[in-house]
Amino acid sequence: MRYRDLLPSILIGAVASARSMSPMAALAGAHLAGRRSPGRLVLLKQPLFTAGALMMGIGELFGDKMKTAPDRTVALGLLARIMSAGIAGAALALRGRERAGAAVAVATAVPLAYLTLAGRKRAMSRIGQIRSGLIEDAVIVSSAIAIVGWATRRR
């Protein structure tokens, strides 16, 4: 197995470090657009899961701007990142390499959650919570869409 084979999984783990639901929302959007993930993702065959992933992705973008939003490194935030990165990392890995894809995505998401939080806090002190969040949203959502688009193919 080559490093490049796991690159989409590593990159989606980086996305999950900043926005836990963006990887799943991007996969759900790709599924609705008729794209197929290289690894198996049985969950996307469930319309309720697809709709839920999209709604949670959108909800997270709004919730992040609230003053009461918890840090991404609290236990539940890390758990969400682990689950999302693992599922998305597996889906973006080559068939038969799903476990490796999940592992590298999680191994990327968790430590980067601390780094992206530190960066966000610096940005918040300079330009405020909403502006820094909108910039982070633009970078992370466009990255998630690009990574999933690159790693998936048309049916």
mmCIF file with all atom_site columns, C-alpha atoms in Angstrom:
data_model
loop_
_atom_site.group_PDB
_atom_site.id
_atom_site.type_symbol
_atom_site.label_atom_id
_atom_site.label_alt_id
_atom_site.label_comp_id
_atom_site.label_asym_id
_atom_site.label_entity_id
_atom_site.label_seq_id
_atom_site.pdbx_PDB_ins_code
_atom_site.Cartn_x
_atom_site.Cartn_y
_atom_site.Cartn_z
_atom_site.occupancy
_atom_site.B_iso_or_equiv
_atom_site.pdbx_formal_charge
_atom_site.auth_seq_id
_atom_site.auth_comp_id
_atom_site.auth_asym_id
_atom_site.auth_atom_id
_atom_site.pdbx_PDB_model_num
ATOM 1   C CA . MET A 1 1   ? 0.000   0.000  0.000   1.00 0.00 ? 1   MET A CA 1
ATOM 2   C CA . ARG A 1 2   ? 1.274   3.436  -0.916  1.00 0.00 ? 2   ARG A CA 1
ATOM 3   C CA . TYR A 1 3   ? 1.024   6.569  1.207   1.00 0.00 ? 3   TYR A CA 1
ATOM 4   C CA . ARG A 1 4   ? -0.969  8.216  -1.581  1.00 0.00 ? 4   ARG A CA 1
ATOM 5   C CA . ASP A 1 5   ? -3.679  5.558  -1.249  1.00 0.00 ? 5   ASP A CA 1
ATOM 6   C CA . LEU A 1 6   ? -4.492  6.881  2.240   1.00 0.00 ? 6   LEU A CA 1
ATOM 7   C CA . LEU A 1 7   ? -4.099  10.580 1.461   1.00 0.00 ? 7   LEU A CA 1
ATOM 8   C CA . PRO A 1 8   ? -7.855  11.280 1.152   1.00 0.00 ? 8   PRO A CA 1
ATOM 9   C CA . SER A 1 9   ? -8.391  9.616  4.546   1.00 0.00 ? 9   SER A CA 1
ATOM 10  C CA . ILE A 1 10  ? -5.623  11.682 6.132   1.00 0.00 ? 10  ILE A CA 1
ATOM 11  C CA . LEU A 1 11  ? -6.991  14.894 4.640   1.00 0.00 ? 11  LEU A CA 1
ATOM 12  C CA . ILE A 1 12  ? -10.572 14.189 5.735   1.00 0.00 ? 12  ILE A CA 1
ATOM 13  C CA . GLY A 1 13  ? -9.198  13.601 9.229   1.00 0.00 ? 13  GLY A CA 1
ATOM 14  C CA . ALA A 1 14  ? -7.741  17.106 9.100   1.00 0.00 ? 14  ALA A CA 1
ATOM 15  C CA . VAL A 1 15  ? -11.180 18.422 8.142   1.00 0.00 ? 15  VAL A CA 1
ATOM 16  C CA . ALA A 1 16  ? -12.774 16.574 11.068  1.00 0.00 ? 16  ALA A CA 1
ATOM 17  C CA . SER A 1 17  ? -10.297 18.230 13.433  1.00 0.00 ? 17  SER A CA 1
ATOM 18  C CA . ALA A 1 18  ? -11.972 21.596 12.853  1.00 0.00 ? 18  ALA A CA 1
ATOM 19  C CA . ARG A 1 19  ? -15.561 20.642 11.959  1.00 0.00 ? 19  ARG A CA 1
ATOM 20  C CA . SER A 1 20  ? -16.635 17.232 13.173  1.00 0.00 ? 20  SER A CA 1
ATOM 21  C CA . MET A 1 21  ? -19.698 16.923 10.955  1.00 0.00 ? 21  MET A CA 1
ATOM 22  C CA . SER A 1 22  ? -18.263 18.306 7.699   1.00 0.00 ? 22  SER A CA 1
ATOM 23  C CA . PRO A 1 23  ? -16.747 14.991 6.547   1.00 0.00 ? 23  PRO A CA 1
ATOM 24  C CA . MET A 1 24  ? -20.064 13.181 6.891   1.00 0.00 ? 24  MET A CA 1
ATOM 25  C CA . ALA A 1 25  ? -22.018 16.045 5.324   1.00 0.00 ? 25  ALA A CA 1
ATOM 26  C CA . ALA A 1 26  ? -19.616 16.123 2.353   1.00 0.00 ? 26  ALA A CA 1
ATOM 27  C CA . LEU A 1 27  ? -19.975 12.366 1.891   1.00 0.00 ? 27  LEU A CA 1
ATOM 28  C CA . ALA A 1 28  ? -23.768 12.644 2.086   1.00 0.00 ? 28  ALA A CA 1
ATOM 29  C CA . GLY A 1 29  ? -23.741 15.435 -0.503  1.00 0.00 ? 29  GLY A CA 1
ATOM 30  C CA . ALA A 1 30  ? -21.518 13.391 -2.801  1.00 0.00 ? 30  ALA A CA 1
ATOM 31  C CA . HIS A 1 31  ? -23.850 10.425 -2.421  1.00 0.00 ? 31  HIS A CA 1
ATOM 32  C CA . LEU A 1 32  ? -26.846 12.570 -3.371  1.00 0.00 ? 32  LEU A CA 1
ATOM 33  C CA . ALA A 1 33  ? -24.873 13.820 -6.397  1.00 0.00 ? 33  ALA A CA 1
ATOM 34  C CA . GLY A 1 34  ? -24.446 10.231 -7.587  1.00 0.00 ? 34  GLY A CA 1
ATOM 35  C CA . ARG A 1 35  ? -20.834 9.769  -6.540  1.00 0.00 ? 35  ARG A CA 1
ATOM 36  C CA . ARG A 1 36  ? -19.413 6.557  -5.084  1.00 0.00 ? 36  ARG A CA 1
ATOM 37  C CA . SER A 1 37  ? -16.846 6.278  -2.328  1.00 0.00 ? 37  SER A CA 1
ATOM 38  C CA . PRO A 1 38  ? -13.932 3.908  -2.922  1.00 0.00 ? 38  PRO A CA 1
ATOM 39  C CA . GLY A 1 39  ? -14.488 2.163  0.423   1.00 0.00 ? 39  GLY A CA 1
ATOM 40  C CA . ARG A 1 40  ? -17.777 0.755  1.589   1.00 0.00 ? 40  ARG A CA 1
ATOM 41  C CA . LEU A 1 41  ? -20.122 3.138  3.379   1.00 0.00 ? 41  LEU A CA 1
ATOM 42  C CA . VAL A 1 42  ? -23.317 1.222  3.979   1.00 0.00 ? 42  VAL A CA 1
ATOM 43  C CA . LEU A 1 43  ? -24.741 4.065  6.062   1.00 0.00 ? 43  LEU A CA 1
ATOM 44  C CA . LEU A 1 44  ? -25.265 6.244  2.993   1.00 0.00 ? 44  LEU A CA 1
ATOM 45  C CA . LYS A 1 45  ? -27.770 3.735  1.656   1.00 0.00 ? 45  LYS A CA 1
ATOM 46  C CA . GLN A 1 46  ? -30.024 4.880  4.480   1.00 0.00 ? 46  GLN A CA 1
ATOM 47  C CA . PRO A 1 47  ? -31.903 8.076  3.520   1.00 0.00 ? 47  PRO A CA 1
ATOM 48  C CA . LEU A 1 48  ? -32.304 9.006  7.182   1.00 0.00 ? 48  LEU A CA 1
ATOM 49  C CA . PHE A 1 49  ? -28.538 8.894  7.692   1.00 0.00 ? 49  PHE A CA 1
ATOM 50  C CA . THR A 1 50  ? -27.881 10.971 4.589   1.00 0.00 ? 50  THR A CA 1
ATOM 51  C CA . ALA A 1 51  ? -30.409 13.622 5.636   1.00 0.00 ? 51  ALA A CA 1
ATOM 52  C CA . GLY A 1 52  ? -29.140 13.578 9.208   1.00 0.00 ? 52  GLY A CA 1
ATOM 53  C CA . ALA A 1 53  ? -25.518 14.011 8.123   1.00 0.00 ? 53  ALA A CA 1
ATOM 54  C CA . LEU A 1 54  ? -26.434 17.032 6.000   1.00 0.00 ? 54  LEU A CA 1
ATOM 55  C CA . MET A 1 55  ? -28.531 18.596 8.750   1.00 0.00 ? 55  MET A CA 1
ATOM 56  C CA . MET A 1 56  ? -25.861 18.033 11.396  1.00 0.00 ? 56  MET A CA 1
ATOM 57  C CA . GLY A 1 57  ? -23.231 19.564 9.123   1.00 0.00 ? 57  GLY A CA 1
ATOM 58  C CA . ILE A 1 58  ? -25.349 22.670 8.637   1.00 0.00 ? 58  ILE A CA 1
ATOM 59  C CA . GLY A 1 59  ? -26.281 22.833 12.318  1.00 0.00 ? 59  GLY A CA 1
ATOM 60  C CA . GLU A 1 60  ? -22.649 22.676 13.360  1.00 0.00 ? 60  GLU A CA 1
ATOM 61  C CA . LEU A 1 61  ? -21.839 25.714 11.222  1.00 0.00 ? 61  LEU A CA 1
ATOM 62  C CA . PHE A 1 62  ? -24.448 27.754 13.087  1.00 0.00 ? 62  PHE A CA 1
ATOM 63  C CA . GLY A 1 63  ? -23.724 26.331 16.531  1.00 0.00 ? 63  GLY A CA 1
ATOM 64  C CA . ASP A 1 64  ? -20.033 27.103 16.279  1.00 0.00 ? 64  ASP A CA 1
ATOM 65  C CA . LYS A 1 65  ? -20.741 30.845 16.274  1.00 0.00 ? 65  LYS A CA 1
ATOM 66  C CA . MET A 1 66  ? -22.605 30.768 19.585  1.00 0.00 ? 66  MET A CA 1
ATOM 67  C CA . LYS A 1 67  ? -20.827 32.186 22.636  1.00 0.00 ? 67  LYS A CA 1
ATOM 68  C CA . THR A 1 68  ? -21.760 29.032 24.569  1.00 0.00 ? 68  THR A CA 1
ATOM 69  C CA . ALA A 1 69  ? -20.234 26.652 22.004  1.00 0.00 ? 69  ALA A CA 1
ATOM 70  C CA . PRO A 1 70  ? -17.838 24.284 23.776  1.00 0.00 ? 70  PRO A CA 1
ATOM 71  C CA . ASP A 1 71  ? -14.247 23.825 22.659  1.00 0.00 ? 71  ASP A CA 1
ATOM 72  C CA . ARG A 1 72  ? -13.718 21.097 20.083  1.00 0.00 ? 72  ARG A CA 1
ATOM 73  C CA . THR A 1 73  ? -11.408 19.295 22.489  1.00 0.00 ? 73  THR A CA 1
ATOM 74  C CA . VAL A 1 74  ? -14.029 18.502 25.148  1.00 0.00 ? 74  VAL A CA 1
ATOM 75  C CA . ALA A 1 75  ? -14.769 14.776 25.459  1.00 0.00 ? 75  ALA A CA 1
ATOM 76  C CA . LEU A 1 76  ? -17.935 14.821 23.330  1.00 0.00 ? 76  LEU A CA 1
ATOM 77  C CA . GLY A 1 77  ? -16.260 16.994 20.699  1.00 0.00 ? 77  GLY A CA 1
ATOM 78  C CA . LEU A 1 78  ? -13.353 14.601 20.403  1.00 0.00 ? 78  LEU A CA 1
ATOM 79  C CA . LEU A 1 79  ? -15.711 11.626 20.303  1.00 0.00 ? 79  LEU A CA 1
ATOM 80  C CA . ALA A 1 80  ? -17.636 13.222 17.422  1.00 0.00 ? 80  ALA A CA 1
ATOM 81  C CA . ARG A 1 81  ? -14.359 13.823 15.589  1.00 0.00 ? 81  ARG A CA 1
ATOM 82  C CA . ILE A 1 82  ? -13.228 10.247 16.162  1.00 0.00 ? 82  ILE A CA 1
ATOM 83  C CA . MET A 1 83  ? -16.501 8.828  14.844  1.00 0.00 ? 83  MET A CA 1
ATOM 84  C CA . SER A 1 84  ? -16.793 11.153 11.862  1.00 0.00 ? 84  SER A CA 1
ATOM 85  C CA . ALA A 1 85  ? -13.134 10.878 10.875  1.00 0.00 ? 85  ALA A CA 1
ATOM 86  C CA . GLY A 1 86  ? -13.239 7.102  11.249  1.00 0.00 ? 86  GLY A CA 1
ATOM 87  C CA . ILE A 1 87  ? -16.339 6.639  9.130   1.00 0.00 ? 87  ILE A CA 1
ATOM 88  C CA . ALA A 1 88  ? -15.262 9.128  6.457   1.00 0.00 ? 88  ALA A CA 1
ATOM 89  C CA . GLY A 1 89  ? -11.662 7.907  6.461   1.00 0.00 ? 89  GLY A CA 1
ATOM 90  C CA . ALA A 1 90  ? -12.864 4.355  5.873   1.00 0.00 ? 90  ALA A CA 1
ATOM 91  C CA . ALA A 1 91  ? -15.194 5.448  3.081   1.00 0.00 ? 91  ALA A CA 1
ATOM 92  C CA . LEU A 1 92  ? -12.415 7.337  1.276   1.00 0.00 ? 92  LEU A CA 1
ATOM 93  C CA . ALA A 1 93  ? -9.867  4.525  1.524   1.00 0.00 ? 93  ALA A CA 1
ATOM 94  C CA . LEU A 1 94  ? -9.546  1.914  -1.174  1.00 0.00 ? 94  LEU A CA 1
ATOM 95  C CA . ARG A 1 95  ? -11.807 -1.096 -0.856  1.00 0.00 ? 95  ARG A CA 1
ATOM 96  C CA . GLY A 1 96  ? -10.224 -3.572 1.518   1.00 0.00 ? 96  GLY A CA 1
ATOM 97  C CA . ARG A 1 97  ? -8.197  -0.797 3.196   1.00 0.00 ? 97  ARG A CA 1
ATOM 98  C CA . GLU A 1 98  ? -11.092 0.761  5.115   1.00 0.00 ? 98  GLU A CA 1
ATOM 99  C CA . ARG A 1 99  ? -9.616  -0.005 8.546   1.00 0.00 ? 99  ARG A CA 1
ATOM 100 C CA . ALA A 1 100 ? -6.324  1.643  7.653   1.00 0.00 ? 100 ALA A CA 1
ATOM 101 C CA . GLY A 1 101 ? -8.229  4.648  6.272   1.00 0.00 ? 101 GLY A CA 1
ATOM 102 C CA . ALA A 1 102 ? -10.240 4.958  9.477   1.00 0.00 ? 102 ALA A CA 1
ATOM 103 C CA . ALA A 1 103 ? -7.115  4.672  11.619  1.00 0.00 ? 103 ALA A CA 1
ATOM 104 C CA . VAL A 1 104 ? -5.123  7.357  9.799   1.00 0.00 ? 104 VAL A CA 1
ATOM 105 C CA . ALA A 1 105 ? -8.119  9.715  9.703   1.00 0.00 ? 105 ALA A CA 1
ATOM 106 C CA . VAL A 1 106 ? -8.617  9.424  13.467  1.00 0.00 ? 106 VAL A CA 1
ATOM 107 C CA . ALA A 1 107 ? -4.868  9.691  14.094  1.00 0.00 ? 107 ALA A CA 1
ATOM 108 C CA . THR A 1 108 ? -4.924  12.944 12.113  1.00 0.00 ? 108 THR A CA 1
ATOM 109 C CA . ALA A 1 109 ? -8.154  14.397 13.543  1.00 0.00 ? 109 ALA A CA 1
ATOM 110 C CA . VAL A 1 110 ? -7.465  14.138 17.254  1.00 0.00 ? 110 VAL A CA 1
ATOM 111 C CA . PRO A 1 111 ? -4.084  15.895 17.546  1.00 0.00 ? 111 PRO A CA 1
ATOM 112 C CA . LEU A 1 112 ? -5.040  18.462 14.909  1.00 0.00 ? 112 LEU A CA 1
ATOM 113 C CA . ALA A 1 113 ? -8.166  19.326 16.926  1.00 0.00 ? 113 ALA A CA 1
ATOM 114 C CA . TYR A 1 114 ? -5.858  20.878 19.518  1.00 0.00 ? 114 TYR A CA 1
ATOM 115 C CA . LEU A 1 115 ? -3.861  22.754 16.887  1.00 0.00 ? 115 LEU A CA 1
ATOM 116 C CA . THR A 1 116 ? -6.920  24.048 15.035  1.00 0.00 ? 116 THR A CA 1
ATOM 117 C CA . LEU A 1 117 ? -8.445  25.136 18.363  1.00 0.00 ? 117 LEU A CA 1
ATOM 118 C CA . ALA A 1 118 ? -5.314  27.098 19.232  1.00 0.00 ? 118 ALA A CA 1
ATOM 119 C CA . GLY A 1 119 ? -5.393  28.755 15.819  1.00 0.00 ? 119 GLY A CA 1
ATOM 120 C CA . ARG A 1 120 ? -9.068  29.576 16.150  1.00 0.00 ? 120 ARG A CA 1
ATOM 121 C CA . LYS A 1 121 ? -8.558  31.116 19.576  1.00 0.00 ? 121 LYS A CA 1
ATOM 122 C CA . ARG A 1 122 ? -5.789  33.341 18.199  1.00 0.00 ? 122 ARG A CA 1
ATOM 123 C CA . ALA A 1 123 ? -8.045  34.382 15.330  1.00 0.00 ? 123 ALA A CA 1
ATOM 124 C CA . MET A 1 124 ? -10.942 35.033 17.711  1.00 0.00 ? 124 MET A CA 1
ATOM 125 C CA . SER A 1 125 ? -8.794  37.381 19.777  1.00 0.00 ? 125 SER A CA 1
ATOM 126 C CA . ARG A 1 126 ? -7.905  39.340 16.643  1.00 0.00 ? 126 ARG A CA 1
ATOM 127 C CA . ILE A 1 127 ? -11.097 39.381 14.575  1.00 0.00 ? 127 ILE A CA 1
ATOM 128 C CA . GLY A 1 128 ? -13.825 37.972 16.826  1.00 0.00 ? 128 GLY A CA 1
ATOM 129 C CA . GLN A 1 129 ? -15.733 34.721 17.103  1.00 0.00 ? 129 GLN A CA 1
ATOM 130 C CA . ILE A 1 130 ? -18.135 35.131 14.203  1.00 0.00 ? 130 ILE A CA 1
ATOM 131 C CA . ARG A 1 131 ? -15.634 36.379 11.635  1.00 0.00 ? 131 ARG A CA 1
ATOM 132 C CA . SER A 1 132 ? -13.024 33.795 12.562  1.00 0.00 ? 132 SER A CA 1
ATOM 133 C CA . GLY A 1 133 ? -15.702 31.095 12.467  1.00 0.00 ? 133 GLY A CA 1
ATOM 134 C CA . LEU A 1 134 ? -16.922 32.140 9.033   1.00 0.00 ? 134 LEU A CA 1
ATOM 135 C CA . ILE A 1 135 ? -13.397 32.081 7.663   1.00 0.00 ? 135 ILE A CA 1
ATOM 136 C CA . GLU A 1 136 ? -12.771 28.677 9.217   1.00 0.00 ? 136 GLU A CA 1
ATOM 137 C CA . ASP A 1 137 ? -16.099 27.453 7.806   1.00 0.00 ? 137 ASP A CA 1
ATOM 138 C CA . ALA A 1 138 ? -15.160 28.571 4.297   1.00 0.00 ? 138 ALA A CA 1
ATOM 139 C CA . VAL A 1 139 ? -11.780 26.831 4.452   1.00 0.00 ? 139 VAL A CA 1
ATOM 140 C CA . ILE A 1 140 ? -13.052 23.624 6.059   1.00 0.00 ? 140 ILE A CA 1
ATOM 141 C CA . VAL A 1 141 ? -16.270 23.173 4.068   1.00 0.00 ? 141 VAL A CA 1
ATOM 142 C CA . SER A 1 142 ? -14.565 23.865 0.738   1.00 0.00 ? 142 SER A CA 1
ATOM 143 C CA . SER A 1 143 ? -11.756 21.486 1.725   1.00 0.00 ? 143 SER A CA 1
ATOM 144 C CA . ALA A 1 144 ? -14.238 18.751 2.656   1.00 0.00 ? 144 ALA A CA 1
ATOM 145 C CA . ILE A 1 145 ? -16.061 19.135 -0.656  1.00 0.00 ? 145 ILE A CA 1
ATOM 146 C CA . ALA A 1 146 ? -12.798 19.129 -2.626  1.00 0.00 ? 146 ALA A CA 1
ATOM 147 C CA . ILE A 1 147 ? -11.375 16.088 -0.815  1.00 0.00 ? 147 ILE A CA 1
ATOM 148 C CA . VAL A 1 148 ? -14.552 14.044 -1.141  1.00 0.00 ? 148 VAL A CA 1
ATOM 149 C CA . GLY A 1 149 ? -14.973 15.138 -4.764  1.00 0.00 ? 149 GLY A CA 1
ATOM 150 C CA . TRP A 1 150 ? -11.416 14.095 -5.559  1.00 0.00 ? 150 TRP A CA 1
ATOM 151 C CA . ALA A 1 151 ? -11.709 10.728 -3.801  1.00 0.00 ? 151 ALA A CA 1
ATOM 152 C CA . THR A 1 152 ? -15.115 9.731  -5.162  1.00 0.00 ? 152 THR A CA 1
ATOM 153 C CA . ARG A 1 153 ? -16.233 8.979  -8.681  1.00 0.00 ? 153 ARG A CA 1
ATOM 154 C CA . ARG A 1 154 ? -19.420 9.138  -10.654 1.00 0.00 ? 154 ARG A CA 1
ATOM 155 C CA . ARG A 1 155 ? -21.586 6.060  -10.719 1.00 0.00 ? 155 ARG A CA 1
#
